[in-house]
Short mmCIF file of C-alpha atoms in Angstrom, two decimals:
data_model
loop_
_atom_site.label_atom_id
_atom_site.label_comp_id
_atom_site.label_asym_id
_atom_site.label_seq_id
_atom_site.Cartn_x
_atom_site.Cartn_y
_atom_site.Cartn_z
CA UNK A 299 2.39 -23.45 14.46
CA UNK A 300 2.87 -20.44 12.10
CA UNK A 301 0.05 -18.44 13.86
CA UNK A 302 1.03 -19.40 17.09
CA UNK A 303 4.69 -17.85 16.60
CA UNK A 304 2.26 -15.13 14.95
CA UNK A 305 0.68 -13.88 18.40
CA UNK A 306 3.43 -14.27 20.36
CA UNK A 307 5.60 -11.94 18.08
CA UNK A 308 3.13 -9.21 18.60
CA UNK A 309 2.84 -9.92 22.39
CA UNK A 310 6.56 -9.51 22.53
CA UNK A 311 6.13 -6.32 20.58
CA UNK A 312 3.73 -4.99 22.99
CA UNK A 313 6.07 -5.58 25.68
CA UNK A 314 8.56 -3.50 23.89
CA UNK A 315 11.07 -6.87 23.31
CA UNK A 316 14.25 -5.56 21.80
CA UNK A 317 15.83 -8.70 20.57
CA UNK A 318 14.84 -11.41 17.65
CA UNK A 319 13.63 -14.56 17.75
CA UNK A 320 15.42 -17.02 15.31
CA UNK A 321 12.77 -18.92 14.34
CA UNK A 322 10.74 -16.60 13.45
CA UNK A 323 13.21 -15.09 10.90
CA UNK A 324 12.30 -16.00 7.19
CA UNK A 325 14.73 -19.00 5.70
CA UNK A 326 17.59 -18.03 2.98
CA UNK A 327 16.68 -18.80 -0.96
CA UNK A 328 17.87 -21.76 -2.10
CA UNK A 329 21.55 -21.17 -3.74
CA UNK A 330 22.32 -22.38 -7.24
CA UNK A 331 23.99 -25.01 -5.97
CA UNK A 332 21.45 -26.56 -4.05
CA UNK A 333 18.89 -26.32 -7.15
CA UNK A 334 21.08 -27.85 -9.50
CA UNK A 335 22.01 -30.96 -7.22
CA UNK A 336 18.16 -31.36 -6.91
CA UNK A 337 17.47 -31.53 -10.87
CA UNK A 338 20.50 -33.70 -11.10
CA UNK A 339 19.23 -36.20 -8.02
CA UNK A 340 15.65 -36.72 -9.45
CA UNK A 341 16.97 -37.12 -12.70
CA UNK A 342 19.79 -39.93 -11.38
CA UNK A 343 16.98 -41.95 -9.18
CA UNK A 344 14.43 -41.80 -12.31
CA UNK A 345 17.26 -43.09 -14.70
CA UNK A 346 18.10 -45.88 -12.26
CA UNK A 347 14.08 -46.53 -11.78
CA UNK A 348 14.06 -46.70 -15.75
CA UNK A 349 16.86 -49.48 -15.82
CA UNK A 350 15.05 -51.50 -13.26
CA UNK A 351 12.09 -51.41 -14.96
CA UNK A 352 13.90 -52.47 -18.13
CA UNK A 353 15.82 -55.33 -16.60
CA UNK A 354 12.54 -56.70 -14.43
CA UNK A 355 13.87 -55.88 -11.63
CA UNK A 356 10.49 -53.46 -10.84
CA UNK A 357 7.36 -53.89 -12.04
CA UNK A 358 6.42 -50.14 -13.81
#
């Protein structure tokens, strides 16, 4: 967990640790790239929900 990596930062601290940890480094943003392929996913899989519904082939 979060506050697990939490306490063992600072008793690595204490210890005077030099290096990083990886995983405790915060992720990158997401790019616009990524954030445009999401809009354009959700909005493909609801259009192709929508034409099932339309042809019966889901009940909606």
């Amino acid at each position: 967990s979060m506050e697990t990596a939490e306490r063992s930062n600072v008793g690595m601290q204490c210890r005077n640790y030099q290096s990083g940890v990886a995983m405790l480094r915060q992720p990158k943003g997401i790019t616009y790239f990524w954030a445009v392929l999401s809009v354009v996913s959700f909005l493909s899989l609801y259009q192709l929900n929508q034409l099932c519904v339309s042809f019966g082939i889901l009940m909606g």
